[in-house]
C-alpha positions as a LaTeX table, in Angstrom:
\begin{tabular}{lrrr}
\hline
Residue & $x$ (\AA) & $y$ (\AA) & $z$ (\AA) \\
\hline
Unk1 & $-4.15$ & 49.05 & $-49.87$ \\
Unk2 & $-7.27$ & 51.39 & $-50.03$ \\
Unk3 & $-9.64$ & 49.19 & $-48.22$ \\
Unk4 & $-13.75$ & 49.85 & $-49.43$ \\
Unk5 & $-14.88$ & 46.32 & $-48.17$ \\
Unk6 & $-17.62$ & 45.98 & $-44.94$ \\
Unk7 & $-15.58$ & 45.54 & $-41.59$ \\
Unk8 & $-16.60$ & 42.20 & $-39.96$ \\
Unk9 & $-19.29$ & 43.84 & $-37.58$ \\
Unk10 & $-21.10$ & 44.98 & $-40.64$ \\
Unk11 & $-20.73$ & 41.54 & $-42.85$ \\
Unk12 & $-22.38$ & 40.01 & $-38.93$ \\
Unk13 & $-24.94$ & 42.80 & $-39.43$ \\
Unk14 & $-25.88$ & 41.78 & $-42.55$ \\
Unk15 & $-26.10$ & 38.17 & $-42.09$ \\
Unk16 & $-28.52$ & 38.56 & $-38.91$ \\
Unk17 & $-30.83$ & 41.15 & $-41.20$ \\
Unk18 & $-31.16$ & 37.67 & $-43.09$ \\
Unk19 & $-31.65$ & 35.74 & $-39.88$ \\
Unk20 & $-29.32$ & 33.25 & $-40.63$ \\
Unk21 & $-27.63$ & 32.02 & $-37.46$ \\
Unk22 & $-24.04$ & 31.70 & $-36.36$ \\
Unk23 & $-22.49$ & 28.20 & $-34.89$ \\
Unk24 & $-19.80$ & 29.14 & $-32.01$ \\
Unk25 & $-16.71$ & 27.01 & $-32.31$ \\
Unk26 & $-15.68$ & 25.57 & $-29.28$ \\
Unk27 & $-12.45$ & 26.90 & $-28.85$ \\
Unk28 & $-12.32$ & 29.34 & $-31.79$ \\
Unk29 & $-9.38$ & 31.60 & $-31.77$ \\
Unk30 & $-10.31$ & 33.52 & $-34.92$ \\
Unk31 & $-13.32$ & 36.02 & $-34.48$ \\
Unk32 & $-13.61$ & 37.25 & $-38.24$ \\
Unk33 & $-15.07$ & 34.07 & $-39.34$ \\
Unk34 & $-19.10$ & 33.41 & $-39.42$ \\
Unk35 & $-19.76$ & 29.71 & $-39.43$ \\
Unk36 & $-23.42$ & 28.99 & $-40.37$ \\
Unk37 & $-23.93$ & 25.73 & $-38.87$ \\
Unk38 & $-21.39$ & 22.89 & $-36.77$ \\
Unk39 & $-20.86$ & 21.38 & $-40.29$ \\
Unk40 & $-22.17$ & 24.43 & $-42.88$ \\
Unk41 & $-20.02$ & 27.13 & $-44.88$ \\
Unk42 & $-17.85$ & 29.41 & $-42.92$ \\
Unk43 & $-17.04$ & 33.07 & $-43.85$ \\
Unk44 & $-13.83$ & 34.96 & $-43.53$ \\
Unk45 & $-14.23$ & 38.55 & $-43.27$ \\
Unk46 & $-10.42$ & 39.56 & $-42.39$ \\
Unk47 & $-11.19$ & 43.33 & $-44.71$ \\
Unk48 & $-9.08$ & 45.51 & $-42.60$ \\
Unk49 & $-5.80$ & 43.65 & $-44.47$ \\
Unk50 & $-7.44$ & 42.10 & $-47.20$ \\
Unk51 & $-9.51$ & 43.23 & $-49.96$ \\
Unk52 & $-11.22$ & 39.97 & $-50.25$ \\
Unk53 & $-14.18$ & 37.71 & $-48.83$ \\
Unk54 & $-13.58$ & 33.99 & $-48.57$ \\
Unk55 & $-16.57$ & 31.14 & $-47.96$ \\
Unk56 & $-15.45$ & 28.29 & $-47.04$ \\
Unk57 & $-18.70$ & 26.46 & $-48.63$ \\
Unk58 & $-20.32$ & 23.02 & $-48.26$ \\
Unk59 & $-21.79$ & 20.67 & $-51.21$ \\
Unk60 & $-25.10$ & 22.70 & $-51.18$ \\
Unk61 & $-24.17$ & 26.09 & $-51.01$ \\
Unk62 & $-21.18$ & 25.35 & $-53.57$ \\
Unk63 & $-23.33$ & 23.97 & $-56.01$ \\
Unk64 & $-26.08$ & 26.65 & $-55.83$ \\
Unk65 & $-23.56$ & 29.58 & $-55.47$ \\
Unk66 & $-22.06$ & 28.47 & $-58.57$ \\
Unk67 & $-25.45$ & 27.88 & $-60.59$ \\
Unk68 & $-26.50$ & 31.64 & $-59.51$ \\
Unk69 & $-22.81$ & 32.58 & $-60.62$ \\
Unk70 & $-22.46$ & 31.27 & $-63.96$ \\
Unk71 & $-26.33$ & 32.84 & $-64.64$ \\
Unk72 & $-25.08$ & 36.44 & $-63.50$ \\
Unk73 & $-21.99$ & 35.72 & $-65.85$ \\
Unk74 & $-19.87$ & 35.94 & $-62.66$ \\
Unk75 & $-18.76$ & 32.79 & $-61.77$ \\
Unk76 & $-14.70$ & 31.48 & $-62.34$ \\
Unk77 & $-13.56$ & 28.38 & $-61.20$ \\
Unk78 & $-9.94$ & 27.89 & $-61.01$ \\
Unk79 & $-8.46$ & 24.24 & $-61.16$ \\
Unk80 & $-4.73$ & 24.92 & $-60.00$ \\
Unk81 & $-3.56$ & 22.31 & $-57.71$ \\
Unk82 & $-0.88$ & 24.22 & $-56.35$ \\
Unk83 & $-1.22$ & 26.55 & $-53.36$ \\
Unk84 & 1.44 & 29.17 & $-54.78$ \\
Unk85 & $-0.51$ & 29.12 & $-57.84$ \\
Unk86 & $-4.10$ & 29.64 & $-56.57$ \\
Unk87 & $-2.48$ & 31.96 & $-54.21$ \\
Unk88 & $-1.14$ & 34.42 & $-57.49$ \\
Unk89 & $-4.29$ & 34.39 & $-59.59$ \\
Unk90 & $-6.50$ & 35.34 & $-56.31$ \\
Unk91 & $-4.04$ & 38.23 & $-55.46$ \\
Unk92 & $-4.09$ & 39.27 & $-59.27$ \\
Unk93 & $-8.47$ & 38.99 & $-58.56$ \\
Unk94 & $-8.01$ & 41.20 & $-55.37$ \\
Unk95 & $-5.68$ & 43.99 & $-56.61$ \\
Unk96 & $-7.91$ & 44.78 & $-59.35$ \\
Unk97 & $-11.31$ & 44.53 & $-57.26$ \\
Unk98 & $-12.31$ & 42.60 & $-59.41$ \\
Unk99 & $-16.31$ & 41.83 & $-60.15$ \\
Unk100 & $-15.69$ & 37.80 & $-60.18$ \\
Unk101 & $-16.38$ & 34.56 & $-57.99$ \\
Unk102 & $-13.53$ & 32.35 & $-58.01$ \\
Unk103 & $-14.19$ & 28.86 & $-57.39$ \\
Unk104 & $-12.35$ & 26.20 & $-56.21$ \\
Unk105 & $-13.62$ & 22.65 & $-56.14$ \\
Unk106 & $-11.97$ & 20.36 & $-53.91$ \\
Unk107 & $-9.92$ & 23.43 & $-52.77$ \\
Unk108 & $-6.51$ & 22.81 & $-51.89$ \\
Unk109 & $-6.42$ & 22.11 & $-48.35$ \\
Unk110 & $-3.05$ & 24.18 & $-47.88$ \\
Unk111 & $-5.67$ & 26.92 & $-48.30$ \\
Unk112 & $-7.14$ & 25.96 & $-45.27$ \\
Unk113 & $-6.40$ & 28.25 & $-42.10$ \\
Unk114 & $-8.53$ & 25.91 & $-39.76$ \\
Unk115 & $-8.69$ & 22.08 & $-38.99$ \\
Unk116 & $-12.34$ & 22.07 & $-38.50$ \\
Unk117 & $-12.79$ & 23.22 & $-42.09$ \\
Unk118 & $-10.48$ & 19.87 & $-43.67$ \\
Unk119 & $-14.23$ & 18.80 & $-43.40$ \\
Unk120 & $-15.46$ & 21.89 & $-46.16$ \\
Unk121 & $-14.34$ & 20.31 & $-49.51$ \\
Unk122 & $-14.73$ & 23.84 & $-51.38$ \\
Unk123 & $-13.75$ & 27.45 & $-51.42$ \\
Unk124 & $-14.68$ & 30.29 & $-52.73$ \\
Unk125 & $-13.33$ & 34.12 & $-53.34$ \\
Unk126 & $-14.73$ & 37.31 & $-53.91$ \\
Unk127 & $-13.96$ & 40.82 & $-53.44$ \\
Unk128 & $-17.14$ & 43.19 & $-53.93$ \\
Unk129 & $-19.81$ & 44.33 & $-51.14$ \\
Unk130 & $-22.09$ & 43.99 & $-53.87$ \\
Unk131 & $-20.98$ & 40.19 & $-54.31$ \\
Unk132 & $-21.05$ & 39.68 & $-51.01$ \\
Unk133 & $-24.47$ & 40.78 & $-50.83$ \\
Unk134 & $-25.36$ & 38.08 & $-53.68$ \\
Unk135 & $-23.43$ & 35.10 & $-52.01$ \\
Unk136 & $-25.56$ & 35.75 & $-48.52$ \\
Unk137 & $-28.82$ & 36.41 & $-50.59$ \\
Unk138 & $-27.55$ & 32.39 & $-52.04$ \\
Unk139 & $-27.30$ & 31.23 & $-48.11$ \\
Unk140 & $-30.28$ & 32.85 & $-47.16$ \\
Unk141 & $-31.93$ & 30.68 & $-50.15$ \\
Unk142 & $-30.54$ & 27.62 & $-48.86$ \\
Unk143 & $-31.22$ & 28.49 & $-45.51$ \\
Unk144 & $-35.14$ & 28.84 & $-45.62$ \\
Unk145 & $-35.01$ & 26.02 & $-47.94$ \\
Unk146 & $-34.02$ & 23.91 & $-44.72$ \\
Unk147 & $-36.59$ & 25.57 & $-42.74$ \\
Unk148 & $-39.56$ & 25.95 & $-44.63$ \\
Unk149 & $-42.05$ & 23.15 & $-43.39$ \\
Unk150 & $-42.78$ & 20.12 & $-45.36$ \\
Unk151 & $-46.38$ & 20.31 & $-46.80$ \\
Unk152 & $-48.97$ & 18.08 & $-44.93$ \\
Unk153 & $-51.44$ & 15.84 & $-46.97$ \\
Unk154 & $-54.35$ & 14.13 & $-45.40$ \\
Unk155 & $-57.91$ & 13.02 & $-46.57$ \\
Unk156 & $-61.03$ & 14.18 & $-45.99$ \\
Unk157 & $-63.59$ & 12.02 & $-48.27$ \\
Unk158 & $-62.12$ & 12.23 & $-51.49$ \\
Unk159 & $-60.54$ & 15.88 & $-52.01$ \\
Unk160 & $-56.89$ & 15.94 & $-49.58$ \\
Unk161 & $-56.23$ & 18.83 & $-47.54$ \\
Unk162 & $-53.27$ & 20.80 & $-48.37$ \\
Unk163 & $-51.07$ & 22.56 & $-44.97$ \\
Unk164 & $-50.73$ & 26.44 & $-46.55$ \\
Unk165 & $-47.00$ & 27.06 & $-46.52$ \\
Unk166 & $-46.17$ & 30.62 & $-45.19$ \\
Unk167 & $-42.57$ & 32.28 & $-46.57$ \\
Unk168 & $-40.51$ & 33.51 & $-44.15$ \\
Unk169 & $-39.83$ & 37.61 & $-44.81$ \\
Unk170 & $-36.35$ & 38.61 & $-44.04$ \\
Unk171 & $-36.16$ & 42.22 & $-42.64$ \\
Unk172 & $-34.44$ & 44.84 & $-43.78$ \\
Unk173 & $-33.21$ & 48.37 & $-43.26$ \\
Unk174 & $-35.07$ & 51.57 & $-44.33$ \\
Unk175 & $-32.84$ & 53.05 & $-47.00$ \\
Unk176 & $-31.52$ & 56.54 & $-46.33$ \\
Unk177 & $-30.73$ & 59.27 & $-48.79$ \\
Unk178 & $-27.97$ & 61.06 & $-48.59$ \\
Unk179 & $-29.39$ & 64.16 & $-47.09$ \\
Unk180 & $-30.86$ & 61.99 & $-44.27$ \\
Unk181 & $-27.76$ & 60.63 & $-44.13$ \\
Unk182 & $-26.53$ & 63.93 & $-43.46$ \\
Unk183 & $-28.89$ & 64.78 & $-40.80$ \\
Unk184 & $-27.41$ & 62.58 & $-38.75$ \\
Unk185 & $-23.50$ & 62.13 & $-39.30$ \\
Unk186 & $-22.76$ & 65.77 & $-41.68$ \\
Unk187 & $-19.65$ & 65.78 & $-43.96$ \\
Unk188 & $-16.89$ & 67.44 & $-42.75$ \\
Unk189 & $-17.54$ & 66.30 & $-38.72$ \\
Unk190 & $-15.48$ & 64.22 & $-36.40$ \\
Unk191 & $-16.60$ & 60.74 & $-35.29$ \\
Unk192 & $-15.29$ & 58.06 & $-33.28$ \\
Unk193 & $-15.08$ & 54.02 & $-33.88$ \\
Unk194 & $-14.79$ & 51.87 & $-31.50$ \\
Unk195 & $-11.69$ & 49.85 & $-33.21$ \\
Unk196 & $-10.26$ & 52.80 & $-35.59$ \\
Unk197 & $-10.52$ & 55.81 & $-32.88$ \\
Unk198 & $-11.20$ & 59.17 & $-34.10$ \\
Unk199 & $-11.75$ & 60.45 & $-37.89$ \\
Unk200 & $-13.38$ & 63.05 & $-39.64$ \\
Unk201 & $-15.81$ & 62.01 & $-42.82$ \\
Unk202 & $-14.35$ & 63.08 & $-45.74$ \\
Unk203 & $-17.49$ & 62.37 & $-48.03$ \\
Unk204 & $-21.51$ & 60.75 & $-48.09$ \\
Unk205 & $-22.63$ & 59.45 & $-51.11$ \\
Unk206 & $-24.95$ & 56.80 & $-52.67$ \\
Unk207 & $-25.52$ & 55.66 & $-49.25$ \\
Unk208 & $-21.98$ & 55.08 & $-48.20$ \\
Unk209 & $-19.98$ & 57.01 & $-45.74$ \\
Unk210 & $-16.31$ & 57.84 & $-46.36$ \\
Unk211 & $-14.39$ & 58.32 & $-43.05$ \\
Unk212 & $-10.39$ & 59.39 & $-42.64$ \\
Unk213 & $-8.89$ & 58.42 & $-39.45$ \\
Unk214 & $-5.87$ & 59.76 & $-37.14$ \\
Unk215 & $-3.47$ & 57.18 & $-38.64$ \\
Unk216 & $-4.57$ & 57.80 & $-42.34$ \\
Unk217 & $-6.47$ & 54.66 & $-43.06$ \\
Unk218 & $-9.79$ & 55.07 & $-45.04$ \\
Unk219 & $-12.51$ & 53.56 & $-44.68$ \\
Unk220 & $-15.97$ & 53.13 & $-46.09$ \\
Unk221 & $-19.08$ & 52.25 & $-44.17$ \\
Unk222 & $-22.64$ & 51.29 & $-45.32$ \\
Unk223 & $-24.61$ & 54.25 & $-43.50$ \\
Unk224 & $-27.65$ & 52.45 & $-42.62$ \\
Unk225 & $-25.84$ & 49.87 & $-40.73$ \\
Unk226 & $-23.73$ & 52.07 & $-39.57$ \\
Unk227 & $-26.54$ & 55.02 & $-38.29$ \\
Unk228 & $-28.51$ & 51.75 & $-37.09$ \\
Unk229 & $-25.75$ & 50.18 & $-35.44$ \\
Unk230 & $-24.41$ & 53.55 & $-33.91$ \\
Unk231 & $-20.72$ & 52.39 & $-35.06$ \\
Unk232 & $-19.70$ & 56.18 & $-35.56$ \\
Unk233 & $-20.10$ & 58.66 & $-33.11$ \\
Unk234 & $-20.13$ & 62.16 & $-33.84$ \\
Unk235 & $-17.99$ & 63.82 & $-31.74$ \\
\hline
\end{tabular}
């Protein structure tokens, strides 16, 4: 399977752009999954097998994840009770990259690879960069909903005094053009990765670079994370 998707380290680059935080498990034996808080959503980001992302969500994100969904004309949910079921219509989802977030209320728990998450009542499936981009945008929303500070009344004579709320800014990364792109990693060179070994990139464009390794699996890689990140070297 031609695999396009973000690799894990760039899904955990992403998320800390956003500065949402990760909870570590005690004991955790899987490291592709982000878990946002002891009892929040948890993401599986298992790309270099799978052509799908799967969020493990709580009550809140569900619910707003699903509102945002339905208004972007994206949003699926699936009410199979049977694992072998859900497990055929995702697959048929995933082979087609499809543009669509599946939904599962109440997911079946023989979905479930961990026994922390029995406790995370819904799941949810998507296969995109660009929809994974959307569902952490959803988090992030949630998130600084959490944090933002609660406004402060208190009198002075008649007219109350109201505590000036100040929005958090998430960073973000300059974007590159291709050229600059370019500059820096040219088509046509050989690079090295940490976890694939060597390559050579086989094409830049809209921002993304295409890289061939030695054993003839493909990969894509957002180039800003990637040139910020220094995950390819240039040999």
């Amino acid at each position: 399977m031609n695999n396009t998707l973000y690799i894990y380290e760039e899904v955990c680059d992403l998320i800390k752009e956003r500065k949402l935080d990760q909870y570590e498990r005690e004991g955790a034996k899987d490291k592709f999954i982000w878990q946002f808080a002891k009892n929040g959503s948890s993401l599986h980001v298992k790309t270099v097998m799978q052509s799908r992302y799967v969020l493990y969500a709580t009550e809140k994100d569900y619910n707003l994840l699903m509102r945002k969904a339905d208004a972007a004309n994206l949003g699926i949910v699936l009410k199979e009770s049977k694992k072998e079921a859900l497990e055929m219509l995702v697959a048929q989802y995933e082979e087609v990259s499809s543009k669509a977030i599946l939904f599962i209320r109440n997911g079946n728990k023989g979905l479930l690879q961990n026994p922390d998450e029995k406790k995370l009542s819904h799941v949810i499936y998507f296969f995109t960069n660009e929809n994974l981009e959307f569902v952490l945008d959803c988090l992030c929303e949630n998130y600084l909903e959490s944090k933002e500070p609660k406004k402060v009344k208190t009198m002075t004579g008649s007219r109350p005094l109201v505590q000036k709320v100040v929005p958090i800014q998430k960073p973000s990364l300059p974007e590159l053009t291709d050229d600059e792109i370019k500059n820096v990693i040219p088509e046509g060179c050989v690079v090295s990765h940490k976890k694939y070994g060597k390559g050579t990139v086989k094409a830049i464009l809209e921002g993304k670079i295409r890289v061939l390794f030695e054993d003839s699996a493909e990969k894509v890689f957002a180039a800003s994370v990637c040139i910020d990140k220094k995950l390819l070297t240039v040999i």
